[in-house]
PDB file of C-alpha atoms and ligand atoms in Angstrom:
ATOM      1  CA  ASP A  89     117.510 164.844  25.485  1.00 80.00           C
ATOM      2  CA  VAL A  90     117.003 166.409  22.090  1.00 82.00           C
ATOM      3  CA  LYS A  91     116.612 163.072  20.301  1.00 87.00           C
ATOM      4  CA  GLY A  92     114.093 161.869  22.871  1.00 90.00           C
ATOM      5  CA  ARG A  93     112.071 165.066  22.558  1.00 91.00           C
ATOM      6  CA  GLU A  94     112.038 164.736  18.787  1.00 93.00           C
ATOM      7  CA  ALA A  95     110.727 161.156  19.068  1.00 94.00           C
ATOM      8  CA  ILE A  96     107.966 162.274  21.484  1.00 95.00           C
ATOM      9  CA  LEU A  97     107.027 165.158  19.181  1.00 94.00           C
ATOM     10  CA  ARG A  98     106.761 162.739  16.272  1.00 94.00           C
ATOM     11  CA  VAL A  99     104.215 160.650  18.195  1.00 94.00           C
ATOM     12  CA  HIS A 100     102.074 163.671  19.127  1.00 93.00           C
ATOM     13  CA  ALA A 101     102.375 165.240  15.685  1.00 92.00           C
ATOM     14  CA  LYS A 102     100.935 162.193  13.934  1.00 91.00           C
ATOM     15  CA  ASN A 103      97.331 163.333  13.660  1.00 88.00           C
ATOM     16  CA  LYS A 104      98.035 167.054  13.378  1.00 92.00           C
ATOM     17  CA  PRO A 105      98.244 169.043  10.138  1.00 93.00           C
ATOM     18  CA  LEU A 106     101.732 170.503  10.584  1.00 93.00           C
ATOM     19  CA  SER A 107     102.843 172.913   7.850  1.00 93.00           C
ATOM     20  CA  LYS A 108     106.027 172.044   5.940  1.00 91.00           C
ATOM     21  CA  GLU A 109     107.926 174.874   7.653  1.00 91.00           C
ATOM     22  CA  VAL A 110     107.599 173.153  11.028  1.00 92.00           C
ATOM     23  CA  ASP A 111     110.661 171.007  11.571  1.00 90.00           C
ATOM     24  CA  LEU A 112     110.375 168.680  14.554  1.00 92.00           C
ATOM     25  CA  ALA A 113     114.154 168.472  14.998  1.00 89.00           C
ATOM     26  CA  THR A 114     114.312 172.292  15.372  1.00 86.00           C
ATOM     27  CA  LEU A 115     111.322 172.197  17.660  1.00 89.00           C
ATOM     28  CA  ALA A 116     113.078 169.619  19.832  1.00 89.00           C
ATOM     29  CA  LYS A 117     116.077 171.975  20.116  1.00 83.00           C
ATOM     30  CA  MET A 118     113.816 174.852  21.147  1.00 82.00           C
ATOM     31  CA  THR A 119     112.321 172.976  24.070  1.00 85.00           C
ATOM     32  CA  PRO A 120     115.129 172.075  26.494  1.00 78.00           C
ATOM     33  CA  GLY A 121     113.872 170.689  29.787  1.00 77.00           C
ATOM     34  CA  PHE A 122     110.391 169.966  28.439  1.00 84.00           C
ATOM     35  CA  ILE A 123     108.855 166.654  29.511  1.00 87.00           C
ATOM     36  CA  GLY A 124     106.474 164.537  27.409  1.00 90.00           C
ATOM     37  CA  ALA A 125     103.336 166.251  28.720  1.00 92.00           C
ATOM     38  CA  ASP A 126     104.820 169.712  27.944  1.00 91.00           C
ATOM     39  CA  LEU A 127     105.564 168.688  24.376  1.00 94.00           C
ATOM     40  CA  GLU A 128     102.044 167.304  23.954  1.00 94.00           C
ATOM     41  CA  ASN A 129     100.751 170.627  25.316  1.00 93.00           C
ATOM     42  CA  VAL A 130     102.841 172.614  22.833  1.00 94.00           C
ATOM     43  CA  LEU A 131     101.331 170.793  19.870  1.00 95.00           C
ATOM     44  CA  ASN A 132      97.789 170.996  21.275  1.00 94.00           C
ATOM     45  CA  GLU A 133      98.118 174.729  21.989  1.00 94.00           C
ATOM     46  CA  ALA A 134      99.553 175.270  18.516  1.00 95.00           C
ATOM     47  CA  ALA A 135      96.571 173.400  16.982  1.00 95.00           C
ATOM     48  CA  ILE A 136      94.088 175.543  18.954  1.00 94.00           C
ATOM     49  CA  LEU A 137      95.890 178.736  17.866  1.00 94.00           C
ATOM     50  CA  ALA A 138      95.883 177.647  14.245  1.00 95.00           C
ATOM     51  CA  ALA A 139      92.144 176.914  14.401  1.00 94.00           C
ATOM     52  CA  ARG A 140      91.482 180.274  16.029  1.00 94.00           C
ATOM     53  CA  ARG A 141      93.444 181.971  13.264  1.00 94.00           C
ATOM     54  CA  SER A 142      91.446 179.981  10.670  1.00 94.00           C
ATOM     55  CA  ARG A 143      94.535 178.300   9.333  1.00 92.00           C
ATOM     56  CA  LYS A 144      94.313 174.925   7.609  1.00 91.00           C
ATOM     57  CA  ASP A 145      97.639 173.835   9.037  1.00 94.00           C
ATOM     58  CA  ILE A 146      99.863 174.596  12.004  1.00 95.00           C
ATOM     59  CA  GLY A 147     102.658 177.016  11.169  1.00 94.00           C
ATOM     60  CA  MET A 148     105.900 177.927  12.927  1.00 91.00           C
ATOM     61  CA  ASN A 149     104.234 181.078  14.320  1.00 91.00           C
ATOM     62  CA  GLU A 150     101.663 179.013  16.177  1.00 94.00           C
ATOM     63  CA  VAL A 151     104.302 176.576  17.428  1.00 93.00           C
ATOM     64  CA  GLU A 152     106.555 179.376  18.761  1.00 89.00           C
ATOM     65  CA  GLU A 153     103.658 181.049  20.531  1.00 90.00           C
ATOM     66  CA  ALA A 154     102.633 177.680  21.989  1.00 92.00           C
ATOM     67  CA  ILE A 155     106.156 177.124  23.384  1.00 89.00           C
ATOM     68  CA  LYS A 156     106.051 180.512  25.109  1.00 86.00           C
ATOM     69  CA  ARG A 157     102.591 179.725  26.491  1.00 88.00           C
ATOM     70  CA  VAL A 158     103.853 176.492  28.001  1.00 87.00           C
ATOM     71  CA  ILE A 159     106.904 178.270  29.486  1.00 82.00           C
ATOM     72  CA  ALA A 160     105.277 181.430  30.831  1.00 79.00           C
ATOM     73  CA  GLY A 161     101.501 181.391  30.228  1.00 82.00           C
ATOM     74  CA  PRO A 162      99.415 183.247  27.618  1.00 82.00           C
ATOM     75  CA  GLU A 163     100.056 186.872  26.662  1.00 82.00           C
ATOM     76  CA  LYS A 164      97.942 189.387  28.546  1.00 81.00           C
ATOM     77  CA  LYS A 165      97.711 192.226  26.072  1.00 76.00           C
ATOM     78  CA  SER A 166      94.662 193.678  27.814  1.00 76.00           C
ATOM     79  CA  ARG A 167      96.448 194.213  31.111  1.00 76.00           C
ATOM     80  CA  VAL A 168      96.866 197.929  31.700  1.00 79.00           C
ATOM     81  CA  VAL A 169     100.527 198.865  31.920  1.00 82.00           C
ATOM     82  CA  THR A 170     101.561 202.372  32.952  1.00 87.00           C
ATOM     83  CA  GLU A 171     104.373 204.160  31.092  1.00 87.00           C
ATOM     84  CA  LYS A 172     106.499 204.022  34.234  1.00 87.00           C
ATOM     85  CA  ASP A 173     106.049 200.255  34.515  1.00 88.00           C
ATOM     86  CA  LYS A 174     106.747 199.821  30.835  1.00 91.00           C
ATOM     87  CA  ARG A 175     110.003 201.741  31.031  1.00 92.00           C
ATOM     88  CA  CYS A 176     111.089 199.867  34.121  1.00 93.00           C
ATOM     89  CA  THR A 177     110.296 196.493  32.523  1.00 94.00           C
ATOM     90  CA  ALA A 178     112.097 197.454  29.308  1.00 96.00           C
ATOM     91  CA  TYR A 179     115.324 198.324  31.139  1.00 97.00           C
ATOM     92  CA  HIS A 180     114.947 195.262  33.339  1.00 96.00           C
ATOM     93  CA  GLU A 181     114.635 192.888  30.382  1.00 96.00           C
ATOM     94  CA  VAL A 182     117.385 194.572  28.356  1.00 97.00           C
ATOM     95  CA  GLY A 183     119.586 194.185  31.462  1.00 97.00           C
ATOM     96  CA  HIS A 184     119.092 190.410  31.286  1.00 97.00           C
ATOM     97  CA  ALA A 185     119.592 190.328  27.530  1.00 97.00           C
ATOM     98  CA  ILE A 186     122.829 192.343  27.526  1.00 98.00           C
ATOM     99  CA  LEU A 187     124.346 190.073  30.145  1.00 98.00           C
ATOM    100  CA  ALA A 188     123.240 186.978  28.234  1.00 97.00           C
ATOM    101  CA  LYS A 189     124.974 188.448  25.182  1.00 97.00           C
ATOM    102  CA  VAL A 190     128.207 189.535  26.878  1.00 98.00           C
ATOM    103  CA  LEU A 191     128.765 186.590  29.241  1.00 97.00           C
ATOM    104  CA  PRO A 192     130.464 183.725  27.402  1.00 96.00           C
ATOM    105  CA  ASN A 193     128.497 180.850  28.940  1.00 94.00           C
ATOM    106  CA  CYS A 194     124.909 182.069  28.662  1.00 94.00           C
ATOM    107  CA  ASP A 195     122.470 180.682  26.101  1.00 91.00           C
ATOM    108  CA  PRO A 196     121.720 182.947  23.114  1.00 93.00           C
ATOM    109  CA  VAL A 197     118.842 185.448  23.394  1.00 94.00           C
ATOM    110  CA  HIS A 198     115.813 184.229  21.461  1.00 91.00           C
ATOM    111  CA  GLU A 199     113.325 186.980  22.267  1.00 92.00           C
ATOM    112  CA  VAL A 200     112.952 190.014  24.525  1.00 95.00           C
ATOM    113  CA  SER A 201     109.443 191.179  25.343  1.00 93.00           C
ATOM    114  CA  ILE A 202     107.606 193.575  27.631  1.00 93.00           C
ATOM    115  CA  VAL A 203     104.177 192.166  26.824  1.00 90.00           C
ATOM    116  CA  PRO A 204     102.900 190.718  30.116  1.00 87.00           C
ATOM    117  CA  ARG A 205     102.633 186.939  30.042  1.00 83.00           C
ATOM    118  CA  GLY A 206     101.313 184.802  32.888  1.00 78.00           C
ATOM    119  CA  MET A 207     102.670 186.310  36.134  1.00 77.00           C
ATOM    120  CA  ALA A 208     105.572 188.080  34.420  1.00 82.00           C
ATOM    121  CA  ALA A 209     105.663 191.756  33.358  1.00 86.00           C
ATOM    122  CA  GLY A 210     108.079 190.848  30.577  1.00 88.00           C
ATOM    123  CA  TYR A 211     110.551 188.168  29.714  1.00 87.00           C
ATOM    124  CA  THR A 212     113.849 187.465  28.067  1.00 89.00           C
ATOM    125  CA  LEU A 213     113.866 184.061  26.456  1.00 85.00           C
ATOM    126  CA  THR A 214     117.235 182.405  26.008  1.00 86.00           C
ATOM    127  CA  LEU A 215     117.495 179.020  24.372  1.00 81.00           C
ATOM    128  CA  PRO A 216     120.528 176.729  24.338  1.00 79.00           C
ATOM    129  CA  ASP A 217     122.138 176.005  20.999  1.00 74.00           C
ATOM    130  CA  ASN A 218     123.372 172.642  22.208  1.00 71.00           C
ATOM    131  CA  ASP A 219     122.168 169.756  24.315  1.00 68.00           C
ATOM    132  CA  ASP A 220     124.893 169.622  26.948  1.00 72.00           C
ATOM    133  CA  ARG A 221     124.038 167.234  29.731  1.00 71.00           C
ATOM    134  CA  HIS A 222     126.292 168.778  32.345  1.00 80.00           C
ATOM    135  CA  MET A 223     125.801 172.138  33.951  1.00 84.00           C
ATOM    136  CA  PHE A 224     129.285 173.599  34.456  1.00 92.00           C
ATOM    137  CA  LYS A 225     130.321 175.872  37.279  1.00 94.00           C
ATOM    138  CA  SER A 226     131.266 178.610  34.789  1.00 96.00           C
ATOM    139  CA  LYS A 227     127.818 178.442  33.250  1.00 94.00           C
ATOM    140  CA  MET A 228     126.083 178.486  36.637  1.00 94.00           C
ATOM    141  CA  LEU A 229     128.023 181.610  37.635  1.00 97.00           C
ATOM    142  CA  ASP A 230     127.127 183.349  34.351  1.00 97.00           C
ATOM    143  CA  GLU A 231     123.514 182.300  34.778  1.00 95.00           C
ATOM    144  CA  ILE A 232     123.397 183.876  38.272  1.00 97.00           C
ATOM    145  CA  CYS A 233     124.939 187.057  36.877  1.00 97.00           C
ATOM    146  CA  MET A 234     122.366 187.133  34.045  1.00 97.00           C
ATOM    147  CA  LEU A 235     119.487 186.585  36.467  1.00 96.00           C
ATOM    148  CA  LEU A 236     120.641 189.596  38.496  1.00 97.00           C
ATOM    149  CA  GLY A 237     120.887 191.742  35.340  1.00 97.00           C
ATOM    150  CA  GLY A 238     117.289 192.934  35.591  1.00 96.00           C
ATOM    151  CA  ARG A 239     117.712 194.284  39.102  1.00 96.00           C
ATOM    152  CA  VAL A 240     121.089 195.837  38.236  1.00 97.00           C
ATOM    153  CA  ALA A 241     119.599 197.664  35.227  1.00 97.00           C
ATOM    154  CA  GLU A 242     116.801 199.096  37.372  1.00 95.00           C
ATOM    155  CA  LYS A 243     119.266 200.254  39.985  1.00 96.00           C
ATOM    156  CA  LEU A 244     121.679 201.890  37.537  1.00 96.00           C
ATOM    157  CA  VAL A 245     119.152 203.524  35.229  1.00 95.00           C
ATOM    158  CA  LEU A 246     116.169 204.348  37.416  1.00 92.00           C
ATOM    159  CA  GLY A 247     118.063 204.789  40.677  1.00 93.00           C
ATOM    160  CA  ASP A 248     115.432 202.641  42.366  1.00 91.00           C
ATOM    161  CA  VAL A 249     114.593 198.947  42.443  1.00 90.00           C
ATOM    162  CA  SER A 250     111.255 197.195  41.975  1.00 87.00           C
ATOM    163  CA  THR A 251     109.578 193.975  43.047  1.00 87.00           C
ATOM    164  CA  GLY A 252     109.781 192.846  39.403  1.00 82.00           C
ATOM    165  CA  ALA A 253     113.051 191.071  40.133  1.00 83.00           C
ATOM    166  CA  SER A 254     111.833 188.881  42.997  1.00 82.00           C
ATOM    167  CA  ASN A 255     111.646 185.689  40.939  1.00 86.00           C
ATOM    168  CA  ASP A 256     115.099 186.356  39.445  1.00 92.00           C
ATOM    169  CA  ILE A 257     116.580 186.836  42.879  1.00 93.00           C
ATOM    170  CA  GLN A 258     114.987 183.649  44.159  1.00 91.00           C
ATOM    171  CA  ARG A 259     116.335 181.658  41.226  1.00 90.00           C
ATOM    172  CA  ALA A 260     119.816 183.161  41.519  1.00 94.00           C
ATOM    173  CA  THR A 261     119.885 182.369  45.251  1.00 93.00           C
ATOM    174  CA  GLU A 262     118.757 178.780  44.672  1.00 90.00           C
ATOM    175  CA  LEU A 263     121.459 178.303  42.057  1.00 92.00           C
ATOM    176  CA  ALA A 264     124.140 179.715  44.356  1.00 94.00           C
ATOM    177  CA  LYS A 265     122.928 177.509  47.230  1.00 92.00           C
ATOM    178  CA  SER A 266     122.992 174.370  45.148  1.00 91.00           C
ATOM    179  CA  MET A 267     126.521 175.173  43.934  1.00 93.00           C
ATOM    180  CA  VAL A 268     127.740 175.306  47.526  1.00 92.00           C
ATOM    181  CA  VAL A 269     125.768 172.592  49.298  1.00 90.00           C
ATOM    182  CA  THR A 270     124.847 170.088  46.582  1.00 88.00           C
ATOM    183  CA  TYR A 271     127.566 170.215  43.946  1.00 91.00           C
ATOM    184  CA  GLY A 272     130.596 170.965  46.147  1.00 91.00           C
ATOM    185  CA  MET A 273     131.645 173.836  43.881  1.00 93.00           C
ATOM    186  CA  SER A 274     132.785 176.235  46.586  1.00 92.00           C
ATOM    187  CA  GLU A 275     136.556 176.268  46.909  1.00 90.00           C
ATOM    188  CA  GLU A 276     136.301 177.569  50.450  1.00 90.00           C
ATOM    189  CA  ILE A 277     134.123 174.674  51.643  1.00 90.00           C
ATOM    190  CA  GLY A 278     135.316 172.019  49.257  1.00 89.00           C
ATOM    191  CA  PRO A 279     133.748 169.038  47.488  1.00 90.00           C
ATOM    192  CA  ILE A 280     131.430 167.987  50.259  1.00 86.00           C
ATOM    193  CA  TYR A 281     127.792 167.015  49.921  1.00 84.00           C
ATOM    194  CA  LEU A 282     125.711 168.778  52.537  1.00 82.00           C
ATOM    195  CA  GLY A 283     122.357 167.484  51.405  1.00 71.00           C
ATOM    196  CA  GLY A 284     120.097 168.807  48.676  1.00 64.00           C
ATOM    197  CA  ASP A 285     119.820 172.577  48.914  1.00 47.00           C
ATOM    198  CA  GLN A 286     116.291 172.383  50.250  1.00 53.00           C
ATOM    199  CA  GLU A 287     117.085 169.732  52.832  1.00 49.00           C
ATOM    200  CA  VAL A 288     119.836 171.813  54.363  1.00 47.00           C
ATOM    201  CA  PHE A 289     117.863 174.992  54.586  1.00 50.00           C
ATOM    202  CA  LEU A 290     114.570 173.470  55.612  1.00 47.00           C
ATOM    203  CA  GLY A 291     116.462 171.478  58.229  1.00 46.00           C
ATOM    204  CA  ARG A 292     117.935 174.648  59.616  1.00 51.00           C
ATOM    205  CA  ASP A 293     114.692 176.570  59.558  1.00 48.00           C
ATOM    206  CA  PHE A 294     112.770 173.932  61.467  1.00 45.00           C
ATOM    207  CA  GLY A 295     115.535 172.975  63.857  1.00 46.00           C
ATOM    208  CA  HIS A 296     115.839 169.446  62.503  1.00 49.00           C
ATOM    209  CA  THR A 297     119.052 167.537  62.857  1.00 52.00           C
ATOM    210  CA  ARG A 298     121.741 168.427  60.400  1.00 63.00           C
ATOM    211  CA  ASP A 299     125.097 166.875  59.830  1.00 68.00           C
ATOM    212  CA  PHE A 300     127.264 169.955  59.915  1.00 77.00           C
ATOM    213  CA  SER A 301     128.332 172.351  62.630  1.00 84.00           C
ATOM    214  CA  GLU A 302     127.109 175.852  63.394  1.00 86.00           C
ATOM    215  CA  GLN A 303     130.510 177.041  62.187  1.00 89.00           C
ATOM    216  CA  LEU A 304     130.171 175.351  58.829  1.00 90.00           C
ATOM    217  CA  GLY A 305     126.634 176.711  58.561  1.00 88.00           C
ATOM    218  CA  ALA A 306     127.965 180.251  58.884  1.00 91.00           C
ATOM    219  CA  LYS A 307     130.621 179.497  56.276  1.00 92.00           C
ATOM    220  CA  ILE A 308     127.943 178.228  53.868  1.00 92.00           C
ATOM    221  CA  ASP A 309     125.928 181.417  54.299  1.00 93.00           C
ATOM    222  CA  LYS A 310     129.038 183.478  53.666  1.00 95.00           C
ATOM    223  CA  GLU A 311     129.894 181.550  50.511  1.00 95.00           C
ATOM    224  CA  ILE A 312     126.406 181.866  49.048  1.00 95.00           C
ATOM    225  CA  HIS A 313     126.435 185.545  49.822  1.00 96.00           C
ATOM    226  CA  LYS A 314     129.821 185.960  48.164  1.00 97.00           C
ATOM    227  CA  ILE A 315     128.719 184.212  44.960  1.00 97.00           C
ATOM    228  CA  LEU A 316     125.682 186.489  44.733  1.00 97.00           C
ATOM    229  CA  SER A 317     127.467 189.736  45.552  1.00 98.00           C
ATOM    230  CA  ASP A 318     130.361 188.975  43.146  1.00 98.00           C
ATOM    231  CA  ALA A 319     127.837 188.247  40.411  1.00 98.00           C
ATOM    232  CA  PHE A 320     126.013 191.496  41.175  1.00 98.00           C
ATOM    233  CA  THR A 321     129.209 193.531  40.925  1.00 98.00           C
ATOM    234  CA  LYS A 322     130.134 191.817  37.665  1.00 98.00           C
ATOM    235  CA  ALA A 323     126.662 192.534  36.259  1.00 98.00           C
ATOM    236  CA  GLU A 324     126.994 196.204  37.301  1.00 98.00           C
ATOM    237  CA  ASN A 325     130.317 196.528  35.504  1.00 98.00           C
ATOM    238  CA  ILE A 326     129.044 194.934  32.293  1.00 98.00           C
ATOM    239  CA  ILE A 327     125.906 197.029  32.156  1.00 98.00           C
ATOM    240  CA  GLN A 328     127.847 200.202  32.972  1.00 98.00           C
ATOM    241  CA  GLU A 329     130.197 199.451  30.060  1.00 98.00           C
ATOM    242  CA  ASN A 330     127.235 198.949  27.722  1.00 98.00           C
ATOM    243  CA  MET A 331     125.059 201.818  28.949  1.00 97.00           C
ATOM    244  CA  ASP A 332     124.684 203.448  25.490  1.00 97.00           C
ATOM    245  CA  LYS A 333     123.423 200.191  24.012  1.00 97.00           C
ATOM    246  CA  MET A 334     121.186 199.718  27.031  1.00 97.00           C
ATOM    247  CA  HIS A 335     119.385 203.051  26.407  1.00 97.00           C
ATOM    248  CA  LEU A 336     119.115 202.459  22.679  1.00 97.00           C
ATOM    249  CA  ILE A 337     117.700 198.930  22.963  1.00 97.00           C
ATOM    250  CA  ALA A 338     115.335 199.831  25.834  1.00 97.00           C
ATOM    251  CA  ASP A 339     113.933 202.684  23.706  1.00 96.00           C
ATOM    252  CA  VAL A 340     113.284 200.359  20.766  1.00 96.00           C
ATOM    253  CA  LEU A 341     111.791 197.731  23.076  1.00 96.00           C
ATOM    254  CA  THR A 342     109.457 200.247  24.742  1.00 94.00           C
ATOM    255  CA  GLU A 343     108.164 201.244  21.325  1.00 93.00           C
ATOM    256  CA  ARG A 344     107.900 197.796  19.727  1.00 94.00           C
ATOM    257  CA  GLU A 345     107.137 195.815  22.919  1.00 93.00           C
ATOM    258  CA  SER A 346     108.950 192.766  21.619  1.00 93.00           C
ATOM    259  CA  ILE A 347     112.118 192.100  19.600  1.00 95.00           C
ATOM    260  CA  THR A 348     113.513 188.855  18.253  1.00 94.00           C
ATOM    261  CA  GLY A 349     116.902 187.486  19.200  1.00 94.00           C
ATOM    262  CA  GLU A 350     118.234 188.506  15.801  1.00 94.00           C
ATOM    263  CA  GLU A 351     116.953 192.073  16.149  1.00 96.00           C
ATOM    264  CA  PHE A 352     118.500 192.276  19.606  1.00 97.00           C
ATOM    265  CA  GLN A 353     121.803 191.034  18.213  1.00 96.00           C
ATOM    266  CA  ASN A 354     121.665 193.627  15.403  1.00 96.00           C
ATOM    267  CA  LEU A 355     120.838 196.449  17.783  1.00 96.00           C
ATOM    268  CA  PHE A 356     123.634 195.427  20.111  1.00 96.00           C
ATOM    269  CA  GLU A 357     126.210 195.119  17.359  1.00 95.00           C
ATOM    270  CA  THR A 358     125.264 197.798  14.833  1.00 93.00           C
ATOM    271  CA  GLY A 359     122.684 199.998  16.574  1.00 92.00           C
ATOM    272  CA  SER A 360     120.067 199.227  13.930  1.00 91.00           C
ATOM    273  CA  LEU A 361     117.271 196.673  13.978  1.00 89.00           C
ATOM    274  CA  THR A 362     118.173 195.160  10.653  1.00 88.00           C
ATOM    275  CA  GLY A 363     121.928 195.225  11.083  1.00 80.00           C
ATOM    276  CA  ARG A 364     124.284 196.176   8.281  1.00 68.00           C
ATOM    277  CA  VAL A 365     122.831 195.455   4.863  1.00 52.00           C
ATOM    278  CA  VAL A 366     124.982 193.023   2.922  1.00 51.00           C
ATOM    279  CA  MET A 367     126.100 194.902  -0.196  1.00 51.00           C
ATOM    280  CA  ASP A 368     126.970 193.318  -3.470  1.00 51.00           C
ATOM    281  CA  PRO A 369     130.604 193.818  -4.528  1.00 51.00           C
ATOM    282  CA  LYS A 370     129.675 196.366  -7.249  1.00 55.00           C
ATOM    283  CA  GLU A 371     127.912 198.651  -4.825  1.00 54.00           C
ATOM    284  CA  GLU A 372     130.703 198.203  -2.315  1.00 53.00           C
ATOM    285  CA  SER A 373     133.373 199.336  -4.788  1.00 56.00           C
ATOM    286  CA  LEU A 374     131.218 202.321  -5.742  1.00 56.00           C
ATOM    287  CA  GLU A 375     130.979 203.272  -2.136  1.00 57.00           C
ATOM    288  CA  LEU A 376     134.719 202.846  -1.707  1.00 57.00           C
ATOM    289  CA  GLU A 377     135.246 205.202  -4.669  1.00 60.00           C
ATOM    290  CA  ALA A 378     132.899 207.747  -3.162  1.00 60.00           C
ATOM    291  CA  GLU A 379     134.737 207.481   0.137  1.00 59.00           C
ATOM    292  CA  GLU A 380     138.069 207.969  -1.599  1.00 61.00           C
ATOM    293  CA  GLN A 381     136.795 211.049  -3.407  1.00 63.00           C
ATOM    294  CA  GLN A 382     135.527 212.480  -0.157  1.00 62.00           C
ATOM    295  CA  HIS A 383     138.868 211.772   1.430  1.00 61.00           C
ATOM    296  CA  GLN A 384     140.689 213.482  -1.461  1.00 59.00           C
ATOM    297  CA  SER A 385     138.528 216.571  -1.363  1.00 57.00           C
ATOM    298  CA  ALA A 386     139.033 216.793   2.381  1.00 54.00           C
ATOM    299  CA  GLU A 387     142.776 216.668   1.800  1.00 53.00           C
ATOM    300  CA  GLU A 388     142.509 219.344  -0.841  1.00 53.00           C
ATOM    301  CA  ALA A 389     140.481 221.489   1.495  1.00 50.00           C
ATOM    302  CA  GLU A 390     143.062 221.042   4.181  1.00 51.00           C
ATOM    303  CA  ALA A 391     145.866 221.947   1.751  1.00 49.00           C
ATOM    304  CA  GLU A 392     144.012 225.155   1.051  1.00 48.00           C
ATOM    305  CA  GLY A 393     143.789 225.835   4.733  1.00 46.00           C
ATOM    306  CA  ASN A 394     140.031 225.585   4.580  1.00 43.00           C
ATOM    307  CA  ALA A 395     138.866 223.406   7.438  1.00 42.00           C
ATOM    308  CA  ALA A 396     135.337 224.770   7.672  1.00 44.00           C
ATOM    309  CA  ASP A 397     133.555 221.678   6.383  1.00 46.00           C
ATOM    310  CA  LYS A 398     135.712 219.160   8.167  1.00 41.00           C
ATOM    311  CA  PRO A 399     133.669 216.804  10.333  1.00 43.00           C
ATOM    312  CA  GLU A 400     134.062 217.508  14.008  1.00 43.00           C
ATOM    313  CA  GLU A 401     135.543 214.166  15.016  1.00 44.00           C
ATOM    314  CA  GLN A 402     138.454 214.700  12.648  1.00 44.00           C
ATOM    315  CA  GLU A 403     139.575 217.846  14.412  1.00 43.00           C
ATOM    316  CA  GLU A 404     142.880 217.669  16.196  1.00 44.00           C
ATOM    317  CA  PRO A 405     142.548 217.556  19.974  1.00 45.00           C
ATOM    318  CA  LYS A 406     143.484 220.881  21.476  1.00 41.00           C
TER     319      LYS A 406
HETATM  320 ZN1   ZN B  10     113.901 189.507  35.396  1.00 73.20          ZN
END
């Protein structure tokens, strides 16, 4: 858990020149699911990066990059990416990110990138903001929906689908399987343990003995299929509802190649990378005054029967 990871990090950080900005408690929160060896790797990679960048100490930049390296492999900036691929990957990743944002049980978006890394053409990194031990059914369903978001975006925007979603589809299918056969979460089949997900399906593939009937087997298949197709439909609806945002964010992502979670959030909510600038009260009241004046002059213009400079959206519907 998070406390355990922090303790492990402390041990491995002992002989490393960490900059003051690196907080091990934060780092522990950013590395859910990491085992001891992964954490050791993160700090070693960060040290190598810092040395390569001729830094005297290890900064947060190096640590963040090291985490991504451990999760997905090093960035491959030299890999040639065609414009068509880039556009496809941008929509694919924004599809994931929008679902992670809209669905209530997904972890917050930390970064969206179309810079190839390891085997992936791009990635959307979500990180939990808590250390919940249990995986709830509601979260598993949202997770499946989010995983399918890349494929859904390709289908809706490009009218075609790519092989880029194969890993997502595999993960979504595995999650759906484990919900039905391992965790007894299917209402149709009930709280019955039918072996680990792999056991059941390997058993069937190789004709080994299994402890459920042919009939139940068919029911299991149907349930898994239903979870996946319901999630797909839900993902389609959400992306369809947010299509304007989808185009806007995919455009920015294609140009910048990577955006932070905060930038994504701003783009989604305000349409700008920086979000709304916080104004001090003085400026705000000045703006209010200006708005009032505008409003008054518009009223005056209307009174005079002069509607020529009225903004279009204020026109009465005909
Ligand atoms: Zn994907």
